[in-house]
Coordinates of C-alpha atoms in Angstrom, one line a residue:
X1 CA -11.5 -3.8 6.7
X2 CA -9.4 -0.8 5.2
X3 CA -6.3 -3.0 6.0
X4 CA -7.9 -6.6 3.9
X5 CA -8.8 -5.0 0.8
X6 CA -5.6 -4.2 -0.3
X7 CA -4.3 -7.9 1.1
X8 CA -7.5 -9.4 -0.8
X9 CA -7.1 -7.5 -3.9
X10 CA -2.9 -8.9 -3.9
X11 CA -4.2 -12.1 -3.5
X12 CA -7.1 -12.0 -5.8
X13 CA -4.6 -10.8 -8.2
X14 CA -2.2 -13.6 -7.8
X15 CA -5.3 -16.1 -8.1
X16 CA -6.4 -14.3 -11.5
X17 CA -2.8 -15.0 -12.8
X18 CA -2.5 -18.4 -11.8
X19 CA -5.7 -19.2 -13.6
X20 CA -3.9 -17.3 -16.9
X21 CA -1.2 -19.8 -16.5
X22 CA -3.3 -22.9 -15.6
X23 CA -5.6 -23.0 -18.8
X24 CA -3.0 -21.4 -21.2
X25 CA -0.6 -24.6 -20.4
X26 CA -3.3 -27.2 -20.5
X27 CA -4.5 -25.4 -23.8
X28 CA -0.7 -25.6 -25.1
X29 CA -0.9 -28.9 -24.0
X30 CA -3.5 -30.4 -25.7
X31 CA -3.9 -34.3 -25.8
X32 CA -0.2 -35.1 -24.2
X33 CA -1.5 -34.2 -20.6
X34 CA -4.6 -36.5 -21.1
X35 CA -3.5 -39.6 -19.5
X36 CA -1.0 -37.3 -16.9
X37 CA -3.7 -35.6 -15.4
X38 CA -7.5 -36.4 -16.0
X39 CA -9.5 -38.3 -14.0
X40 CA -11.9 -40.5 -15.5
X41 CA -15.0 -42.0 -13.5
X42 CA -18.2 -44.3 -14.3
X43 CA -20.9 -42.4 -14.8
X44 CA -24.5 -44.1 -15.5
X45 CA -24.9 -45.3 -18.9
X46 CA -21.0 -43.9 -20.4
X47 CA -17.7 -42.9 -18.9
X48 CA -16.9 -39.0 -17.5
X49 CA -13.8 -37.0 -18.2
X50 CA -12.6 -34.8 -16.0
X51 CA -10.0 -32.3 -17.5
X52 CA -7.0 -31.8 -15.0
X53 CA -7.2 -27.7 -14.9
X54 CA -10.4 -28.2 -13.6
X55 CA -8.9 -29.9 -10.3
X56 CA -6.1 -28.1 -10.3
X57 CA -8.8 -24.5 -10.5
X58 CA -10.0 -26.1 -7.3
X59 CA -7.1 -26.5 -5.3
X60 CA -6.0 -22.9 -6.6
X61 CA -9.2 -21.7 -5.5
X62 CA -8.8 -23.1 -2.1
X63 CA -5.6 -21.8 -1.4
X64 CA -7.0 -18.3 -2.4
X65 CA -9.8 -19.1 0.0
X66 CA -7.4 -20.2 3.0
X67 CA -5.0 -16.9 2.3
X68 CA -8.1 -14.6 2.1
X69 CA -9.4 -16.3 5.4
X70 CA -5.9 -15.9 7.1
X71 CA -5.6 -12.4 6.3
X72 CA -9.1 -11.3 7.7
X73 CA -8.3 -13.0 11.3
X74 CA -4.3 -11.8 11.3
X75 CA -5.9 -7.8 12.1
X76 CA -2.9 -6.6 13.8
X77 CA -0.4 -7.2 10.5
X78 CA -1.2 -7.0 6.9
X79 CA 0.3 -8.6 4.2
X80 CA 1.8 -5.9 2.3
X81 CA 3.9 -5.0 5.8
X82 CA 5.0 -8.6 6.2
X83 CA 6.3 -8.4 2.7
X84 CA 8.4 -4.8 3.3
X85 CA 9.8 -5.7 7.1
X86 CA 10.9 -9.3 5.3
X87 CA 12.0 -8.9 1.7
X88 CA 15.1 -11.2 1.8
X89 CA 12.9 -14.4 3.6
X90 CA 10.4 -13.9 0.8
X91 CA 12.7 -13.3 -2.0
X92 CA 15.1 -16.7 -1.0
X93 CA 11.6 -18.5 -0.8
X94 CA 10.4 -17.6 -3.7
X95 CA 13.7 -18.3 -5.2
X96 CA 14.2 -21.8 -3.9
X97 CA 11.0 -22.9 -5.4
X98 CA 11.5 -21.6 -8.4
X99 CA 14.3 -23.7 -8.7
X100 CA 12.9 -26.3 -7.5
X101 CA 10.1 -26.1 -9.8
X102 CA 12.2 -25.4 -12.7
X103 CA 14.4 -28.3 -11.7
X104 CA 11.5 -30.7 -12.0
X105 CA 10.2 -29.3 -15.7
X106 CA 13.4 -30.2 -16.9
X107 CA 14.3 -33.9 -15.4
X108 CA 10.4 -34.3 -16.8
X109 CA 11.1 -32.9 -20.1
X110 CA 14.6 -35.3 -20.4
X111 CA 12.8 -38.2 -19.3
X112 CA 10.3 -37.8 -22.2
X113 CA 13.2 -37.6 -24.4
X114 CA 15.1 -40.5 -23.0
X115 CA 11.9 -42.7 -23.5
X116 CA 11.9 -42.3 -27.1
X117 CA 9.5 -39.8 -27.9
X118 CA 9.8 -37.4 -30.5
X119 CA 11.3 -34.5 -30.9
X120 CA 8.0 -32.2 -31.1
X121 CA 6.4 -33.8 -28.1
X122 CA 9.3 -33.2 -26.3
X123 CA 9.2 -29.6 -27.5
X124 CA 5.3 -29.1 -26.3
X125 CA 5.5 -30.4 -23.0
X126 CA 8.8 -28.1 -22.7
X127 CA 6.8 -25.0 -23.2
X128 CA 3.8 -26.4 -21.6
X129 CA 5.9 -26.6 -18.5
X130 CA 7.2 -23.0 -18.9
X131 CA 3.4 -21.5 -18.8
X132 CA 2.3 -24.5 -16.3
X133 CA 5.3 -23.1 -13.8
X134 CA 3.9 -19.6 -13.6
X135 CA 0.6 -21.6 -11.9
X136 CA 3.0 -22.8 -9.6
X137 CA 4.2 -20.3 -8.7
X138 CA 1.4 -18.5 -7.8
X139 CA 0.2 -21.5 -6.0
X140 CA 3.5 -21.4 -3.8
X141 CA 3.0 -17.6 -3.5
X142 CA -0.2 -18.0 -1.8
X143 CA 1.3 -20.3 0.5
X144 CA 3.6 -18.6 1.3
X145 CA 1.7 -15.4 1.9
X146 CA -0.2 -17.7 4.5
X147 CA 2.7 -19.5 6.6
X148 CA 4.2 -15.6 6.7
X149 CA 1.0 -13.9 7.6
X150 CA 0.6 -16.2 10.6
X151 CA 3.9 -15.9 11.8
X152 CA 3.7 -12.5 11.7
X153 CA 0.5 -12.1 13.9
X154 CA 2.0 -15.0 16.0
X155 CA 5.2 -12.9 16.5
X156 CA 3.1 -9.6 17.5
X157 CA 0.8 -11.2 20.2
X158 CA 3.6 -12.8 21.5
X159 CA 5.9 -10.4 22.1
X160 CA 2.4 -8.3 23.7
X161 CA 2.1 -11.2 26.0
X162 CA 6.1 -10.8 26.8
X163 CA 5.4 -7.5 27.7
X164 CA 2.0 -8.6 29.8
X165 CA 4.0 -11.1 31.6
X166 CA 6.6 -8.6 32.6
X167 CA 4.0 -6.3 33.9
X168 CA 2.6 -9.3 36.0
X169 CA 6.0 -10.6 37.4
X170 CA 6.4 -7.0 39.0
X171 CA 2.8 -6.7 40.3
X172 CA 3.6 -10.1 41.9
X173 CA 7.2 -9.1 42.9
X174 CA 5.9 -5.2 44.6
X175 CA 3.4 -7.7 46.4
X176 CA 5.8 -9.8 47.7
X177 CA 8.2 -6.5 49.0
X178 CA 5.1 -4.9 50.6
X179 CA 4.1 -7.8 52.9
X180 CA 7.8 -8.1 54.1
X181 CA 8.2 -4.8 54.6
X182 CA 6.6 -5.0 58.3
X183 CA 4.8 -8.1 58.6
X184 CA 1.9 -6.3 59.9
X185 CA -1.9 -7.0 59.1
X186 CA -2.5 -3.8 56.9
X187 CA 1.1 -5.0 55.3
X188 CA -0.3 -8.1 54.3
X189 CA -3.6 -6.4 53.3
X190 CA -1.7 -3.9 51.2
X191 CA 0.4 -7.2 49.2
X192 CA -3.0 -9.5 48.8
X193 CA -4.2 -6.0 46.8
X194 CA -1.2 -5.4 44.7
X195 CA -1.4 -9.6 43.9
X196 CA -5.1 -8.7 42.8
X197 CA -3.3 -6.2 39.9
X198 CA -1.1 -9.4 38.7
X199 CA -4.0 -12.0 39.0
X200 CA -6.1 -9.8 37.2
X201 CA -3.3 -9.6 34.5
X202 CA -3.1 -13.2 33.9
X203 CA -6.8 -13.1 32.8
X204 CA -5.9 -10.4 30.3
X205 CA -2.5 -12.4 29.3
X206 CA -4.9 -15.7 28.4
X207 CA -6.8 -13.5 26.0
X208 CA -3.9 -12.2 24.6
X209 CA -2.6 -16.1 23.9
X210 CA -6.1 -16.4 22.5
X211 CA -5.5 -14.1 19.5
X212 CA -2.5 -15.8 19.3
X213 CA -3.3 -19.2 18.7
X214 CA -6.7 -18.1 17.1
X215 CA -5.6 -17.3 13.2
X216 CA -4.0 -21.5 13.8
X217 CA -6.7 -22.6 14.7
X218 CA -9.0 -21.2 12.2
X219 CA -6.1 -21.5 9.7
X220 CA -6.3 -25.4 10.3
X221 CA -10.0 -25.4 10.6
X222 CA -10.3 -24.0 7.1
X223 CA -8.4 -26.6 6.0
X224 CA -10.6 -29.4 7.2
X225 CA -13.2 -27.9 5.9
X226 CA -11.8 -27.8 2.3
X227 CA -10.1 -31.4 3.3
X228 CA -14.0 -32.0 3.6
X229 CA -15.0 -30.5 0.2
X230 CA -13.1 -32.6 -1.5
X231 CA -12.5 -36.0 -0.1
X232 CA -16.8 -36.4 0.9
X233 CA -17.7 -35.0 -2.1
X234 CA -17.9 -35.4 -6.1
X235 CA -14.7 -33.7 -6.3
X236 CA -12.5 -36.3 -4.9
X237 CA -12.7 -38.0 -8.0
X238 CA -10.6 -35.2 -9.2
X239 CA -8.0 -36.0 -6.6
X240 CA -6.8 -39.5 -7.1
X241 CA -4.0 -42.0 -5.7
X242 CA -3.4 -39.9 -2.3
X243 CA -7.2 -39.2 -0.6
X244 CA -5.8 -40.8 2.4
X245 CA -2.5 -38.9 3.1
X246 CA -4.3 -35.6 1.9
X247 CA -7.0 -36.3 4.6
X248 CA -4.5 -37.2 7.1
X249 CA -2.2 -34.7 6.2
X250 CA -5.4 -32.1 6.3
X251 CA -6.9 -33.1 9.2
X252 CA -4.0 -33.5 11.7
X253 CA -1.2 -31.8 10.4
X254 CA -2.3 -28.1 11.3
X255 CA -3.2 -30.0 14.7
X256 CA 0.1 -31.3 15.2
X257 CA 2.0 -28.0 14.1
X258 CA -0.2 -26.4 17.0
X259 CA 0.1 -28.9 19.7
X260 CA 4.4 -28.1 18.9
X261 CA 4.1 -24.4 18.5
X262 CA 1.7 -24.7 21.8
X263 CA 3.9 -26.9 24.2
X264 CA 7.1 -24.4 23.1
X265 CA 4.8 -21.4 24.2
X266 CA 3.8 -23.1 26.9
X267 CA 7.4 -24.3 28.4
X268 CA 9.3 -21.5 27.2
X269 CA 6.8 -18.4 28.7
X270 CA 3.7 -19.3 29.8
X271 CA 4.8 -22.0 32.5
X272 CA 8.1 -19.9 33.5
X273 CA 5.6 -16.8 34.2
X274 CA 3.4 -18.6 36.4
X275 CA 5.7 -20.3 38.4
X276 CA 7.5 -17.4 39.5
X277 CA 4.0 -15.8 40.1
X278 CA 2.9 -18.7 42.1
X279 CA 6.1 -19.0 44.0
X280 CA 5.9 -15.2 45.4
X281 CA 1.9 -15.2 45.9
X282 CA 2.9 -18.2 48.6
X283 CA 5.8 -16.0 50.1
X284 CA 2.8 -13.6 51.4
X285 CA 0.0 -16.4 52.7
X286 CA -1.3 -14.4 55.4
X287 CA -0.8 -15.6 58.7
X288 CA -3.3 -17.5 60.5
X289 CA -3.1 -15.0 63.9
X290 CA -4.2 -12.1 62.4
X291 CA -7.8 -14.1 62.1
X292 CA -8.7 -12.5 58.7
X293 CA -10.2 -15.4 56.8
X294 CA -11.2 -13.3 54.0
X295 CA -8.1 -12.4 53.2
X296 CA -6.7 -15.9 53.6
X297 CA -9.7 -17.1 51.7
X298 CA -8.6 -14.8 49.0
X299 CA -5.4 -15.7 48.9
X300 CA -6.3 -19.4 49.0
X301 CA -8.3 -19.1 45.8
X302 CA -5.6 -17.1 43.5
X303 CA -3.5 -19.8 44.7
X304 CA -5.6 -22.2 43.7
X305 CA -6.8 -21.1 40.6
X306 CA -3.0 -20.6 39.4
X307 CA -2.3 -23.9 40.3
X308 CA -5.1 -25.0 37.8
X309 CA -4.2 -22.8 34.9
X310 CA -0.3 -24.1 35.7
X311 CA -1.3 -27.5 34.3
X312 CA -0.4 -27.9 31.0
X313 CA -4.7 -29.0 30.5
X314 CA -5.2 -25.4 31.9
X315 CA -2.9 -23.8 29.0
X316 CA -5.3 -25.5 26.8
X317 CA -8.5 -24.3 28.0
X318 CA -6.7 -20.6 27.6
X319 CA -5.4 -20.9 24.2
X320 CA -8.9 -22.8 23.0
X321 CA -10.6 -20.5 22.6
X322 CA -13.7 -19.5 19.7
X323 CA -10.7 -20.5 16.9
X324 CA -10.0 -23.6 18.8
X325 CA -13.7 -24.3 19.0
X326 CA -14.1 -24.0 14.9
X327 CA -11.1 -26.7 14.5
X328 CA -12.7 -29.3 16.8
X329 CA -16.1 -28.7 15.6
X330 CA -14.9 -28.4 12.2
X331 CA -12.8 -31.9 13.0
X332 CA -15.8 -33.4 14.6
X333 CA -18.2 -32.9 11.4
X334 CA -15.1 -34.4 9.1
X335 CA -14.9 -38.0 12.0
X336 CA -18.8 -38.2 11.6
X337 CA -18.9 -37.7 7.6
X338 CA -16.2 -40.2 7.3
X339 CA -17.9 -42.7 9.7
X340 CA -21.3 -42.3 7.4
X341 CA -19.1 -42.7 4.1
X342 CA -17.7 -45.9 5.3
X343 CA -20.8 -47.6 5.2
X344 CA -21.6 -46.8 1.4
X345 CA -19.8 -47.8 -2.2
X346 CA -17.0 -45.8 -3.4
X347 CA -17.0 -45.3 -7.2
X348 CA -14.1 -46.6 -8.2
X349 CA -11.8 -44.7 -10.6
X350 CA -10.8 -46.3 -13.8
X351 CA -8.0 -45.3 -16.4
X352 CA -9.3 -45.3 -20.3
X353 CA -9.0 -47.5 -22.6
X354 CA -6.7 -48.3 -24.9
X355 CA -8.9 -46.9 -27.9
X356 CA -9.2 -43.8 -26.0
X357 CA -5.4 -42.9 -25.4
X358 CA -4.0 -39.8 -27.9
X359 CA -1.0 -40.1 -29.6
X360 CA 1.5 -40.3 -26.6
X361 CA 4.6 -38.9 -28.6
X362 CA 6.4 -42.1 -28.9
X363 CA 8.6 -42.9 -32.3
X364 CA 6.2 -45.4 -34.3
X365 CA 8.0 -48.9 -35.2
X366 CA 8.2 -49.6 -38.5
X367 CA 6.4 -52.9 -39.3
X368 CA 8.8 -55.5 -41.7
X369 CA 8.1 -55.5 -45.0
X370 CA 5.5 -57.7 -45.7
X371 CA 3.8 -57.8 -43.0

C-alpha cells in the first residue's frame, strides 16, 4: 500500500488534467462539435442528447480505473521506478503520439478549410484541438503507464523464474551425478532425495509463473468488465458505429496477447526446463533388483506428474491461476449477457434533424437577386 499511493495519486493526477482539457475544449467548442460527437437516442415522448465529453469522461475514467487496477496487482514494481529505469522508451512514446496526435488536428483543421468553411470556424476548431490534445494525451499516458507497468512486473517474475529454473536444473543434474557415482541402492536412494529438492522446485516455479501471468489476466479481465459496462448498458448509446469491434477487440484481444506471450514462455523456458529435468530424472530409474518399490513408486510418480505439467494443457493449469480465473469468469458473465441481449430490441440511434443542426461553418450562398 505505501508503494500505490504515490502510483494512484500520479495517476489520479493525470485523470484530473485530462478532465481540465476534455470540458475546456468542448466548452471552446461550442456548437461545431455537435454533430462530430453527440449521440442522440429516442427517449419516450422527445429525443435525448448526449454531449460528447460525457462519453469521452467515461472512457477517461475507465482507463484511470484499468491503470489504478494494474498498479495494485504489479506489487513488486511501481510506477514511478518504471518511469526512472526507462526514461528514453517513455519519452520517444510519448513523443510519437504527440505527433501523431498533432498530425491529425492539423489534416482536420485543413480539411475544414478546404471544404469551404470560414475563416473563424476554422480558427475555433484549431484551438479547440490544441486544448482537446492535452486530453489525449493524458488518455495515451495512462496507457502507457499500463502496457509499461505490466511489462515491468512481467520482466521481474520472469527473470525470478530464470533464476528458479537454474536452481532446479542443478538439483536434477547433482541427482543424476549421485546415482552414477556407484550404482548402489543407498546411491540411488541418495539421487531419488536430491530429485525431491528439484520436484519440489517446480511447484514453487508454477507459482512464481502465476504472478506472472496474474496482473494479464486481471489486466484483461478488467477490461471485459468495463467492455461490459458499456456495450450491455445505457452507455453504449454513447459509443456509436464500432460496438462490435470494441467488444471483440475487448473481449479477445487481451486473450490473444496472452495466449502469444504464454506459448513464447512456454517454448522458450518453461518446456526447455522440463525437458532437461525429465530427461535426467529417467537417467536414475531405480533398478528393478534392488526390490525397493517405494522408491521406484516414487520415482514413477515425479515422472509422471512432469510428464503432465510438460503438456502444453499442463502449462495452462499453472499459469491459470485466481487472475486467470477472474478473466474466464469475467468472459463467461459478458457470453451470457450478450446471449440475453440478443433476444430483446436495441434502441436504435438516430442523427438530428435538419432543424436541429448549428451553424456548421460553411460560407452561406448568396441567393440571385430576385429571388
Amino acid at each position: 500500500m505505501e508503494t500505490f499511493l504515490p502510483d494512484a495519486a500520479v495517476v489520479a493526477t493525470t485523470y484530473a488534467m485530462a478532465l481540465v482539457f476534455l470540458f475546456a475544449a468542448y466548452r471552446h467548442a461550442g456548437p461545431i462539435w455537435l454533430l462530430r460527437h453527440a449521440v442522440i437516442t429516442q427517449g419516450v415522448d422527445k429525443r435525448n442528447v448526449w454531449p460528447g465529453e460525457w462519453g469521452e469522461m467515461t472512457i477517461v475514467s475507465f482507463a484511470a480505473l484499468a491503470a489504478l487496477v494494474v498498479i495494485f496487482f504489479t506489487s513488486d514494481v511501481t510506477l514511478i521506478e518504471t518511469v526512472r529505469e526507462a526514461p528514453w522508451a517513455i519519452a520517444g512514446f510519448v513523443l510519437l503520439a504527440t505527433i501523431v496526435i498533432w498530425a491529425h488536428s492539423a489534416v482536420t483543421v485543413r480539411k475544414a478549410r478546404r471544404m469551404g468553411r470560414r475563416e473563424a470556424y476554422v480558427l475555433r476548431l484549431r484551438d479547440t484541438y490544441v486544448r482537446y490534445n492535452g486530453y489525449t494525451m493524458c488518455l495515451f499516458g495512462m496507457g502507457a503507464v499500463i502496457v509499461a507497468m505490466l511489462i515491468a512486473q512481467f520482466q521481474h517474475d520472469g527473470a525470478a523464474f530464470a533464476y528458479q529454473a537454474n536452481l532446479i536444473s542443478n538439483a536434477f543434474a547433482e541427482a543424476q551425478r549421485l546415482a552414477g557415482q556407484g550404482g548402489s541402492h543407498e546411491d540411488y536412494a541418495r539421487a531419488i532425495a536430491q530429485a525431491e529438492t528439484g520436484f519440489s522446485g517446480i511447484a514453487l516455479a508454477g507459482k512464481t509463473l502465476q504472478s506472472q501471468f496474474n496482473p494479464m489476466f486481471i489486466f484483461a479481465g478488467t477490461l471485459i468488465v468495463i467492455n461490459i459496462a458499456i456495450n450491455l448498458t445505457k452507455m453504449k448509446g454513447m459509443f456509436t458505429g464500432d460496438a462490435v469491434s470494441m467488444t471483440a477487440l475487448f473481449t479477445y484481444g487481451p486473450l490473444v496477447v496472452i495466449g502469444i506471450v504464454g506459448l513464447g514462455v512456454y517454448l522458450n523456458v518453461y518446456e526447455v526446463m522440463l525437458a532437461d529435468s525429465l530427461l535426467r530424472l529417467e537417467s536414475i530409474t531405480p533398478p528393478p533388483a534392488f526390490g525397493d518399490w517405494e522408491l521406484s513408486q516414487r520415482h514413477a510418480e515425479m515422472v509422471v506428474e512432469m510428464s503432465n505439467a510438460r503438456n502444453i494443457f499442463g502449462f495452462a493449469q499453472t499459469i491459470a491461476g485466481e487472475g486467470g480465473g477472474f478473466a474466464v469468469l469475467a468472459w463467461g458473465v459478458q457470453a451470457a449477457l450478450e446471449k440475453i441481449s440478443e433476444t430483446q430490441e436495441t434502441e436504435k440511434v438516430r442523427l438530428p434533424l435538419t432543424k436541429f443542426r448549428p451553424d456548421d461553418g460553411r460560407t452561406p450562398r448568396r441567393r440571385p437577386a430576385g429571388g
